[in-house]
Short mmCIF file of C-alpha atoms and ligand atoms in Angstrom, two decimals:
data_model
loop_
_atom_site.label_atom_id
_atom_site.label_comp_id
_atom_site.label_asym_id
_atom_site.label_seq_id
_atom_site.Cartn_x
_atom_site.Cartn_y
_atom_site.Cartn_z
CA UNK A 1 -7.88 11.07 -23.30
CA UNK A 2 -8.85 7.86 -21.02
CA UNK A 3 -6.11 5.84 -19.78
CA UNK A 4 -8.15 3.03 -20.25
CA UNK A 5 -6.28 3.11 -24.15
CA UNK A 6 -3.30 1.72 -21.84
CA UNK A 7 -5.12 -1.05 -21.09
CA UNK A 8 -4.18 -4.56 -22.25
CA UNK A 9 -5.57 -4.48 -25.57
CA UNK A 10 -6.63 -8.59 -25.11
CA UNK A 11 -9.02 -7.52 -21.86
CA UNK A 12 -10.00 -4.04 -22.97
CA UNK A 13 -13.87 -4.46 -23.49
CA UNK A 14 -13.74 -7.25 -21.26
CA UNK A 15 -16.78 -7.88 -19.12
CA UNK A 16 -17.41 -8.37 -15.17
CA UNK A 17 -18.31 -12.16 -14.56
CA UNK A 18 -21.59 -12.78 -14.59
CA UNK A 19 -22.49 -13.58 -11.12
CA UNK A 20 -25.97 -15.03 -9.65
CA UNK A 21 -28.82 -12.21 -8.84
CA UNK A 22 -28.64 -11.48 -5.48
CA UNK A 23 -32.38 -10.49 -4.17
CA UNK A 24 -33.35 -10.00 -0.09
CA UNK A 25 -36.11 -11.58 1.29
CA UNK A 26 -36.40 -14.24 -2.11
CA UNK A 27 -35.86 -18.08 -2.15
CA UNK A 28 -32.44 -18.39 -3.51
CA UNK A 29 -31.95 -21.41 -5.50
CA UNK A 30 -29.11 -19.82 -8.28
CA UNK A 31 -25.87 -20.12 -6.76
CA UNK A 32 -25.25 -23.20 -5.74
CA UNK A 33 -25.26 -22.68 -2.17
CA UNK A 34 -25.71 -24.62 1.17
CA UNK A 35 -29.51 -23.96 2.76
CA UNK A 36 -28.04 -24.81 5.60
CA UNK A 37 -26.59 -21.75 8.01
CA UNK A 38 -23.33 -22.54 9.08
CA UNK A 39 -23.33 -22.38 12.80
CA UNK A 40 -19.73 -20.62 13.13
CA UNK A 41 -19.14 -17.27 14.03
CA UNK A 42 -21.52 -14.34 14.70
CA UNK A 43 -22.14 -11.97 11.78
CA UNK A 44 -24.87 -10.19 10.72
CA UNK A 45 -25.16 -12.16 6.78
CA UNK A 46 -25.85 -15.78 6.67
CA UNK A 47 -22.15 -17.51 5.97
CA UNK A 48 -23.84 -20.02 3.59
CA UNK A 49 -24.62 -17.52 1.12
CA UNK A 50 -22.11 -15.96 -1.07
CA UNK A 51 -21.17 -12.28 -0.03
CA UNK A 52 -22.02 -9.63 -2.27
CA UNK A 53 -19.82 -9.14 -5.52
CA UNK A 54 -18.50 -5.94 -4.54
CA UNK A 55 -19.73 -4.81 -0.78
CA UNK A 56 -21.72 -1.88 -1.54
CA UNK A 57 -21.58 -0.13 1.77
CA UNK A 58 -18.15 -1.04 2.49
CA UNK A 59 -16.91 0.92 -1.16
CA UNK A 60 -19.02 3.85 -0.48
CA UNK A 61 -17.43 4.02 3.27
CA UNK A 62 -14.18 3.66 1.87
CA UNK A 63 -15.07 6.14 -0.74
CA UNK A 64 -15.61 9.04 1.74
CA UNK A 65 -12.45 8.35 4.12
CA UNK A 66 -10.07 8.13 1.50
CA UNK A 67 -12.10 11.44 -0.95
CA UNK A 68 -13.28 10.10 -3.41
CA UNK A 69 -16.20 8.94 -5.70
CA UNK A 70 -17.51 5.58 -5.05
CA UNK A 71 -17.54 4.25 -8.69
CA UNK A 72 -13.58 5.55 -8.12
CA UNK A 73 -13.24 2.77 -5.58
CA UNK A 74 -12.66 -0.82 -5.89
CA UNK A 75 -11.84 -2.40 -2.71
CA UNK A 76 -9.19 -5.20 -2.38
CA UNK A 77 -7.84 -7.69 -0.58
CA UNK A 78 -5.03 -5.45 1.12
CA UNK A 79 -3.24 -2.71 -1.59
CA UNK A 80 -0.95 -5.86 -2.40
CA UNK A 81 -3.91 -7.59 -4.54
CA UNK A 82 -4.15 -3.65 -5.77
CA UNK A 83 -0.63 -4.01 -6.93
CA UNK A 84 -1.01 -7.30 -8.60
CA UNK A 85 -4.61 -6.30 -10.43
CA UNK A 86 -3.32 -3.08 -11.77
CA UNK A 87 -0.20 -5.01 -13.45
CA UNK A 88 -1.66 -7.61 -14.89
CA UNK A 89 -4.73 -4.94 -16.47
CA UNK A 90 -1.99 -2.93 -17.86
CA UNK A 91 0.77 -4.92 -19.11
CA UNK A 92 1.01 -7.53 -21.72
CA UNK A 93 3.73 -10.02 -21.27
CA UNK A 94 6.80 -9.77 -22.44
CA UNK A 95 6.26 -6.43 -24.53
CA UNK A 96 5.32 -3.19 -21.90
CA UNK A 97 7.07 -2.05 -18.56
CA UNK A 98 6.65 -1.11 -15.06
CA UNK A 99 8.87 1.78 -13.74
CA UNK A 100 9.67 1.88 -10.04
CA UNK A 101 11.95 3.71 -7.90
CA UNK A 102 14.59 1.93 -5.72
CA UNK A 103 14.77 1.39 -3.03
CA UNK A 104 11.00 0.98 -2.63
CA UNK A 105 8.36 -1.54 -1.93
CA UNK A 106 9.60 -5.05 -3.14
CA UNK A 107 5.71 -6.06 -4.27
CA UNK A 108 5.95 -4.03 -7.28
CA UNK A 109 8.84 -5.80 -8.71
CA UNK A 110 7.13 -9.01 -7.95
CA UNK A 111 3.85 -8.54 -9.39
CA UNK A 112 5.63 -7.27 -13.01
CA UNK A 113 7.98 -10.53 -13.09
CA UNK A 114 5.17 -12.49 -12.31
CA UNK A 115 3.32 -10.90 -14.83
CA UNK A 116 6.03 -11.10 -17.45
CA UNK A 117 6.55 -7.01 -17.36
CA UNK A 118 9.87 -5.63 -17.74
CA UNK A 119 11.00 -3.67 -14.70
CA UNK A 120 13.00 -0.19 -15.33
CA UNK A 121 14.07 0.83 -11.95
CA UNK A 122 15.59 4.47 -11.19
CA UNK A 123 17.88 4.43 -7.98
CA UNK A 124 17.36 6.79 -5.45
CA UNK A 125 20.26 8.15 -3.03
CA UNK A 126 20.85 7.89 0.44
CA UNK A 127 22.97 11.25 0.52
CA UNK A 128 19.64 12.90 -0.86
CA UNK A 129 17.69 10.94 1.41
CA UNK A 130 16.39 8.93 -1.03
CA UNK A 131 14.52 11.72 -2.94
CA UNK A 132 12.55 10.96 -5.61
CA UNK A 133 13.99 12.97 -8.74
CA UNK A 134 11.25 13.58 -11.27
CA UNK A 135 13.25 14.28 -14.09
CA UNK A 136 15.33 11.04 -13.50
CA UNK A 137 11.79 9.09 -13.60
CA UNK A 138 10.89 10.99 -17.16
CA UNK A 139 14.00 10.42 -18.12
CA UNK A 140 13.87 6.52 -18.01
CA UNK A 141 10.33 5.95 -19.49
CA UNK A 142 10.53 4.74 -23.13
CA UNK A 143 7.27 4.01 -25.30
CA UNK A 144 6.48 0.43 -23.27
CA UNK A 145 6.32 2.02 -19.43
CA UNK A 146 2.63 1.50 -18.96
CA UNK A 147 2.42 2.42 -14.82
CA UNK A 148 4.93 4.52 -12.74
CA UNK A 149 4.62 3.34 -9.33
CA UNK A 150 5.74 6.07 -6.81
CA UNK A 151 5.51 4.95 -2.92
CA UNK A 152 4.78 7.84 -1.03
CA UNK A 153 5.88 7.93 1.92
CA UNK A 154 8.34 5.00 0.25
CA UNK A 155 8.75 2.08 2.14
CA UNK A 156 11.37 1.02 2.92
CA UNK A 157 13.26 4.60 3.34
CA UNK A 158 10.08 7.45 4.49
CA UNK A 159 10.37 9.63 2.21
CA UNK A 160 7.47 11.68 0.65
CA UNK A 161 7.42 12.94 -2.83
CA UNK A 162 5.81 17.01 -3.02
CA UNK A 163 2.68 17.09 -4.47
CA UNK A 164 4.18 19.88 -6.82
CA UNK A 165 6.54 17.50 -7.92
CA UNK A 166 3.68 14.78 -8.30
CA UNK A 167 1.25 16.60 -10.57
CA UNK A 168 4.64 17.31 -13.03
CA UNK A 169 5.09 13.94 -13.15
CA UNK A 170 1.31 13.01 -14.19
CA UNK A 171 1.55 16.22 -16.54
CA UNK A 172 4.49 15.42 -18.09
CA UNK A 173 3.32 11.74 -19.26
CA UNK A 174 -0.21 12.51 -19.95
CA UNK A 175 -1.64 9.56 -21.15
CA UNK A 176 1.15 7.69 -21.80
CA UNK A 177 1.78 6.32 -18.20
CA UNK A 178 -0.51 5.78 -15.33
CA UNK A 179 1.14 7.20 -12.29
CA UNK A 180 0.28 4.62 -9.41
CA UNK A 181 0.34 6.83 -5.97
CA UNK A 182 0.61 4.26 -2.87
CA UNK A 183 0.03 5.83 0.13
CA UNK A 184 -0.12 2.80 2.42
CA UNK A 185 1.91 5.32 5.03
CA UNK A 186 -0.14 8.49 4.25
CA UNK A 187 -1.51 8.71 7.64
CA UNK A 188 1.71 8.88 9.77
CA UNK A 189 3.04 12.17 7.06
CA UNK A 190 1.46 15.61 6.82
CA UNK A 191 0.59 15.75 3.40
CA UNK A 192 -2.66 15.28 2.02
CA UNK A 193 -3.60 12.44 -0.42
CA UNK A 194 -3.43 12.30 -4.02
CA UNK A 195 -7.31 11.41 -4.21
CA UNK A 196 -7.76 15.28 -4.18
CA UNK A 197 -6.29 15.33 -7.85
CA UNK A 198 -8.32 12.60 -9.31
CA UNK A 199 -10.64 15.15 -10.91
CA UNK A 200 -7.71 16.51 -12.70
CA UNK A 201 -5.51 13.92 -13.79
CA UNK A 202 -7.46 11.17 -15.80
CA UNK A 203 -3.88 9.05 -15.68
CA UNK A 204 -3.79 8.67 -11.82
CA UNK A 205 -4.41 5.83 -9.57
CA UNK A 206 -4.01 6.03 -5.74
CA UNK A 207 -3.74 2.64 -3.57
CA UNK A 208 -4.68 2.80 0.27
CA UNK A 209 -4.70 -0.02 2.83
CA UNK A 210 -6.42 -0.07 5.97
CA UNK A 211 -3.39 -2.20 7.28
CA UNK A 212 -1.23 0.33 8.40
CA UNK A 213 -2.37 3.33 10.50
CA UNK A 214 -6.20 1.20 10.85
CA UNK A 215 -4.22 -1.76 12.63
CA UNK A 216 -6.10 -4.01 10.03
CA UNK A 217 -3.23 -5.58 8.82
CA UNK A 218 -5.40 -9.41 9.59
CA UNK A 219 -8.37 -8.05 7.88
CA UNK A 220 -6.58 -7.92 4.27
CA UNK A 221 -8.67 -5.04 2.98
CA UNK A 222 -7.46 -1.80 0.78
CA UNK A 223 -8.38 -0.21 -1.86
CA UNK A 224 -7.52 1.30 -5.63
CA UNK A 225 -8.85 4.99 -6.54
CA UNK A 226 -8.70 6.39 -10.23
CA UNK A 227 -10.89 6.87 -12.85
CA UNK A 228 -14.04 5.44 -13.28
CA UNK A 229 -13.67 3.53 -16.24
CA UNK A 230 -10.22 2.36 -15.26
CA UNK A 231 -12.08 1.05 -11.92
CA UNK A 232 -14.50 -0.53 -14.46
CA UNK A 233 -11.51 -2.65 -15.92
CA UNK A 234 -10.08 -3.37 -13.33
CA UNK A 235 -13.16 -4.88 -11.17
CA UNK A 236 -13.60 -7.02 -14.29
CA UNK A 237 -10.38 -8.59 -13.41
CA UNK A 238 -10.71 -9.07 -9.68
CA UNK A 239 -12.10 -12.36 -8.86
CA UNK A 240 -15.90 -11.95 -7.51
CA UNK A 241 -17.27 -12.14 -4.56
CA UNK A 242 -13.35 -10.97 -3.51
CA UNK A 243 -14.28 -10.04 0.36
CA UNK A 244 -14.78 -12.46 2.83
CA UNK A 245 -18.12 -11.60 4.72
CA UNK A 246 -16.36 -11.53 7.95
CA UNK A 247 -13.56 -9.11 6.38
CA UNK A 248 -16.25 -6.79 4.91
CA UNK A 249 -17.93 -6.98 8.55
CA UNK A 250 -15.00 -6.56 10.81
CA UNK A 251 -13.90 -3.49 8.11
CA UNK A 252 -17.24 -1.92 8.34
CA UNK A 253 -17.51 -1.90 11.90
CA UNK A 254 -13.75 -0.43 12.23
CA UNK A 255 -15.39 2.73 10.08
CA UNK A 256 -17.88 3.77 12.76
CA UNK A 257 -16.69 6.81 14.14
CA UNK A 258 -15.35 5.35 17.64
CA UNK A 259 -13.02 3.07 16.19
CA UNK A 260 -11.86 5.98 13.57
CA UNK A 261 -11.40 7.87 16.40
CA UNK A 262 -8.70 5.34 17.91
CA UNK A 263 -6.96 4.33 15.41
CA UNK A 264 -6.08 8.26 15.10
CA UNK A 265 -5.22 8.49 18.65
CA UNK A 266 -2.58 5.15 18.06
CA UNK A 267 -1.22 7.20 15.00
CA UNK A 268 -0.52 9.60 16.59
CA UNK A 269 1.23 7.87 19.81
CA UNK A 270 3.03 6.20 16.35
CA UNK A 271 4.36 9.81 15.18
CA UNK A 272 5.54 10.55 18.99
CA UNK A 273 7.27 6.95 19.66
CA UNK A 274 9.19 7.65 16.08
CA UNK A 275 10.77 10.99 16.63
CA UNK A 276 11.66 9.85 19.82
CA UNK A 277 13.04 6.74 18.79
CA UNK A 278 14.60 8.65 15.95
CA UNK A 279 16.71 10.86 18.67
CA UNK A 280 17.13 7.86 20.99
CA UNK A 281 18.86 5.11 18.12
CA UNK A 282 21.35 8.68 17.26
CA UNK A 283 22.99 8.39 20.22
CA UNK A 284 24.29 4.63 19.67
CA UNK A 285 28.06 5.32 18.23
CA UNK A 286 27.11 2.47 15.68
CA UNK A 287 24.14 4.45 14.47
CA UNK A 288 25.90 6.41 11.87
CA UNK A 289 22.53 7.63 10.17
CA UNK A 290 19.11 7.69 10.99
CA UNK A 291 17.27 8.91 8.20
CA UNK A 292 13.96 11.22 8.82
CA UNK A 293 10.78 9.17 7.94
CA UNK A 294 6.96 10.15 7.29
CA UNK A 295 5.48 6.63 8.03
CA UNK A 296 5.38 4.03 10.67
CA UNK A 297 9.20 2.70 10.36
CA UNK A 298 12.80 4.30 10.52
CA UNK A 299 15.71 3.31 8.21
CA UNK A 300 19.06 3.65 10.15
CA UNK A 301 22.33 2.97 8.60
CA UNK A 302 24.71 0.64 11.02
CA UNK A 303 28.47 -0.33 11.22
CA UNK A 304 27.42 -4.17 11.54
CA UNK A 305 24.06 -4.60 10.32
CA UNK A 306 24.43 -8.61 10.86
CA UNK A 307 25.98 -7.95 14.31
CA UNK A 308 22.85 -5.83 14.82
CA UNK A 309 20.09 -7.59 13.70
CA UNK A 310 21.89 -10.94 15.40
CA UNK A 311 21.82 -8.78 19.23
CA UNK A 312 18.37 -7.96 18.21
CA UNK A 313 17.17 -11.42 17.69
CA UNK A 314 18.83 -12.59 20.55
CA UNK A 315 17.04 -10.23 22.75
CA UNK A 316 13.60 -10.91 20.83
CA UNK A 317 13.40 -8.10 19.09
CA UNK A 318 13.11 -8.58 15.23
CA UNK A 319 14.27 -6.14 12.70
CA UNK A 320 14.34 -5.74 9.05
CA UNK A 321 17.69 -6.18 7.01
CA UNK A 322 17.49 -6.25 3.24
CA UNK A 323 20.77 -6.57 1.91
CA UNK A 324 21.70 -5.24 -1.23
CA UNK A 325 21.78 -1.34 -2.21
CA UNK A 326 21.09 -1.11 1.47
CA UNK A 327 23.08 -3.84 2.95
CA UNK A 328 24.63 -1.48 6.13
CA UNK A 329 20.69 -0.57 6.97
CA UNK A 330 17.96 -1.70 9.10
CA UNK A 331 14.49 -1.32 8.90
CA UNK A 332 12.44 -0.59 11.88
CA UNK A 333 8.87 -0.79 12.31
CA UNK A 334 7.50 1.31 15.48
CA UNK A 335 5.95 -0.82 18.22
CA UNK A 336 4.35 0.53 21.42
CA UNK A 337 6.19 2.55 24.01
CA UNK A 338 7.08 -0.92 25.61
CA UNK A 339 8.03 -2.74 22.97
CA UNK A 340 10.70 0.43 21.60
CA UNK A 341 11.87 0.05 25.57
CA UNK A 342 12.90 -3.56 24.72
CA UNK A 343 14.51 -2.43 21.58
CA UNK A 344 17.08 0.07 23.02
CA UNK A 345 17.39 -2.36 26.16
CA UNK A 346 19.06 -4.84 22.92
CA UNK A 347 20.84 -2.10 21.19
CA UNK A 348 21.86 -0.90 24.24
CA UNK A 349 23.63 -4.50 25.18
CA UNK A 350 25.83 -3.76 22.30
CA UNK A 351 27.00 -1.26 23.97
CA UNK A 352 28.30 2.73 22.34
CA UNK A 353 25.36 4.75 23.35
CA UNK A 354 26.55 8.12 24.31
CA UNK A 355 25.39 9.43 27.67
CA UNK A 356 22.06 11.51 27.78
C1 LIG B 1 4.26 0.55 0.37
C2 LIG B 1 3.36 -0.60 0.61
N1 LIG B 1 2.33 -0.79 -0.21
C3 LIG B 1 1.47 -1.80 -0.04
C4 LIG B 1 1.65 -2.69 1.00
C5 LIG B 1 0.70 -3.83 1.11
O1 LIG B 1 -0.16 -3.67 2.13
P1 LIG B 1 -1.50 -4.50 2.28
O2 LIG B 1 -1.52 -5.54 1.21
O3 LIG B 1 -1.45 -5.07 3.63
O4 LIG B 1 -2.58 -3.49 2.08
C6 LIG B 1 2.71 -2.53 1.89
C7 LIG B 1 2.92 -3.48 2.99
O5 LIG B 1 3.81 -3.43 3.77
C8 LIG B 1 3.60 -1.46 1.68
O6 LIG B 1 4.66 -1.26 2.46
#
C-alpha cells in the first residue's frame, strides 16, 4: 500500500498550482511579466520571464546522479526546504509525530515545531559511537509517528546506519511510517545510497544536497527521492517556479562531466585531510576522543570545550560547539590542507600535543 494514505488527509488530492503555459518561440502575454530583458547577468533564459515550474533538465540530471527515476525527483531549494516540505505534507498539527534520533541534524526538530508536530527523539550513545539502534527506533513509534528521519552519515556525530539495518527498519513499519534517508554526507562514506531500494520499499524517501561534496552550498539546490505519487504531493506543496534561473543554470553546468569530475577529486582530498586530521587532533592531551566519521566533519570530545573553541576564535579559526547532550564536544568541518594547518597551529597554542 501507497504511503501517500500518510498524507495529511486536508491536502491529499490536492492539486499543483495552476501556473501560466509556458510555449518557446510564442508571444507571451499570460504571466504578467516584464517585455523588457533585464540587462543583469549572463544566462542563457531571458531573466524577465518566469523560470520553468519544475526545471525539466535539471530533475532528469539529478535523477541519473543520485539513481533514480525522474518522476522520483523533485528538486529543492537545498535538502533543508526538503525537510520542511516533507513535514508539513505529512503531519497535521498538533495530532501526528516526527521521530528523530539524537544527536542529529537540528533542522528536523525545527521544521516539526514549526509545523506543530510532536517530536519523539531516541538518544544515541557516545560509548557506541552514536549507533543508531533499530529496535530502540521501533520501539518508540506509537500510532501518530508519520516520518522517521534517519541522517546517514548523521550530522553532527558521522556515523552511518547499515543498509541491513535500514531495510529492517522500512520493513518493520511498512506503511505506517515513511523512513526519511538524508544522505547530505553520502559522498565522503563508502556505502551506497538508499535510492537503490526505492523499487522495493514504497515507504522510503531519500534527501540529497548538492551542498556538500558538490561545493554548492551558495547555489541552494537538493533534492527529495521516493515514490512517485508521494513526489506528486509533495510538488503540489512546493511553491512554483521554486528555482531561481541562475540556480538551475549554475547547477546544470556543475553536472557536465568536468566539473563532476572535480568535485570528486576535492572529496576525495576531503576523505585524506580527515583521517589525517583525525590522527593529528589524537595527539593533543585535551583530545580525549575523536570519534571516526563518514562525512566531511569530525566530532572530538575536549576537557574545555569553551577554552577550546575561545583559542580557536582567537586564532581565526571557527568551530562548532553545541552544548547540551554534547556540551564537552566540538564539531569540525574539514577545510583545505591550509586551512587544517591553521587549525592545529591554534590547538597547538594551547599547548599538550604529544611529540610525533
Ligand atoms: C544532515 C543535513 N541535512 C540537510 C542539510 C541541509 O543542507 P542544504 O539545505 O544545504 O541542502 C544539512 C546541512 O548542513 C545537513 O547537515
Amino acid at each position: 500500500m501507497s504511503i501517500t494514505r500518510l498524507v495529511r488527509p486536508d491536502i491529499r488530492g490536492m492539486q499543483a498550482y495552476d501556473a501560466a503555459e509556458q510555449v518557446d518561440d510564442t508571444v507571451r502575454l499570460n504571466a504578467n511579466e516584464s517585455p523588457r530583458q533585464c540587462p543583469i547577468g549572463n544566462f542563457r533564459r531571458p531573466l524577465n520571464r518566469y523560470p520553468e515550474v519544475r526545471p525539466q533538465k535539471l530533475q532528469k540530471a539529478l535523477a541519473g546522479r543520485f539513481g533514480c527515476a525522474v518522476d522520483e525527483l523533485l528538486v529543492t531549494r537545498g535538502s533543508s526546504e526538503a525537510i520542511d516540505l516533507v513535514i508539513r505534507t505529512f503531519c497535521q498539527a498538533g495530532k501526528d509525530s516526527v521521530l528523530v534520533t539524537s544527536p542529529s541534524f537540528s533542522m528536523y526538530r525545527h521544521y516539526a515545531r514549526v509545523q506543530g508536530a510532536r517530536l519523539i527523539e531516541v538518544r544515541t550513545s557516545p560509548e557506541k559511537d552514536f549507533a543508531i539502534d533499530v529496535d530502540a527506533l521501533l520501539d518508540a513509534c506509537d500510532d501518530t509517528t508519520r516520518l522517521i528521519f534517519v541522517c546517514s552519515p548523521n550530522n553532527p556525530t558521522g556515523t552511518s546506519l547499515e543498509s541491513a539495518e535500514l531495510e529492517r527498519l522500512l520493513r518493520e513499519r511498512g506503511d505506517a511510517s515513511a523512513i526519511v534517508v538524508d544522505e547530505a554526507y553520502i559522498e565522503f562514506g563508502d556505502k551506497s545510497s538508499a535510492t537503490r531500494l526505492l523499487d522495493r520499499y514504497d515507504n522510503l524517501l531519500v534527501l540529497r544536497t548538492l551542498s556538500k561534496a558538490l561545493g554548492f552550498a551558495g547555489a541552494r539546490c537538493g533534492a527529495v527521492a521516493g515514490p512517485a505519487d508521494v513526489v506528486r504531493v509533495l510538488s503540489a506543496v512546493q511553491a512554483p517556479y521554486a528555482l531561481a534561473t541562475p540556480v538551475v543554470e549554475c547547477v546544470e553546468d556543475v553536472l557536465e562531466a568536468d566539473q563532476l569530475a572535480l568535485a570528486e577529486r576535492a572529496v576525495e582530498a576531503t576523505v585524506r585531510e580527515r583521517e589525517r586530521l583525525r590522527t593529528a587532533l589524537a595527539d593533543y592531551d585535551f583530545v580525549t576522543k575523536v570519534w571516526p566519521s563518514d562525512a566531511n566533519f569530525l566530532l572530538i570530545r575536549v576537557v574545555d570545550a569553551p577554552r577550546v573553541m575561545r583559542q580557536c576564535a582567537a586564532h581565526n579559526v571557527l568551530l562548532r560547539h553545541f552544548g547540551g547532550d554534547l556540551d564537552d564536544c566540538i564539531r569540525i568541518s574539514i577545510g583545505s590542507r591550509d586551512e587544517n594547518e591553521q587549525l592545529l597551529r591554534a590547538l597547538g597554542s594551547l599547548g599538550g600535543a604529544s611529540d610525533g
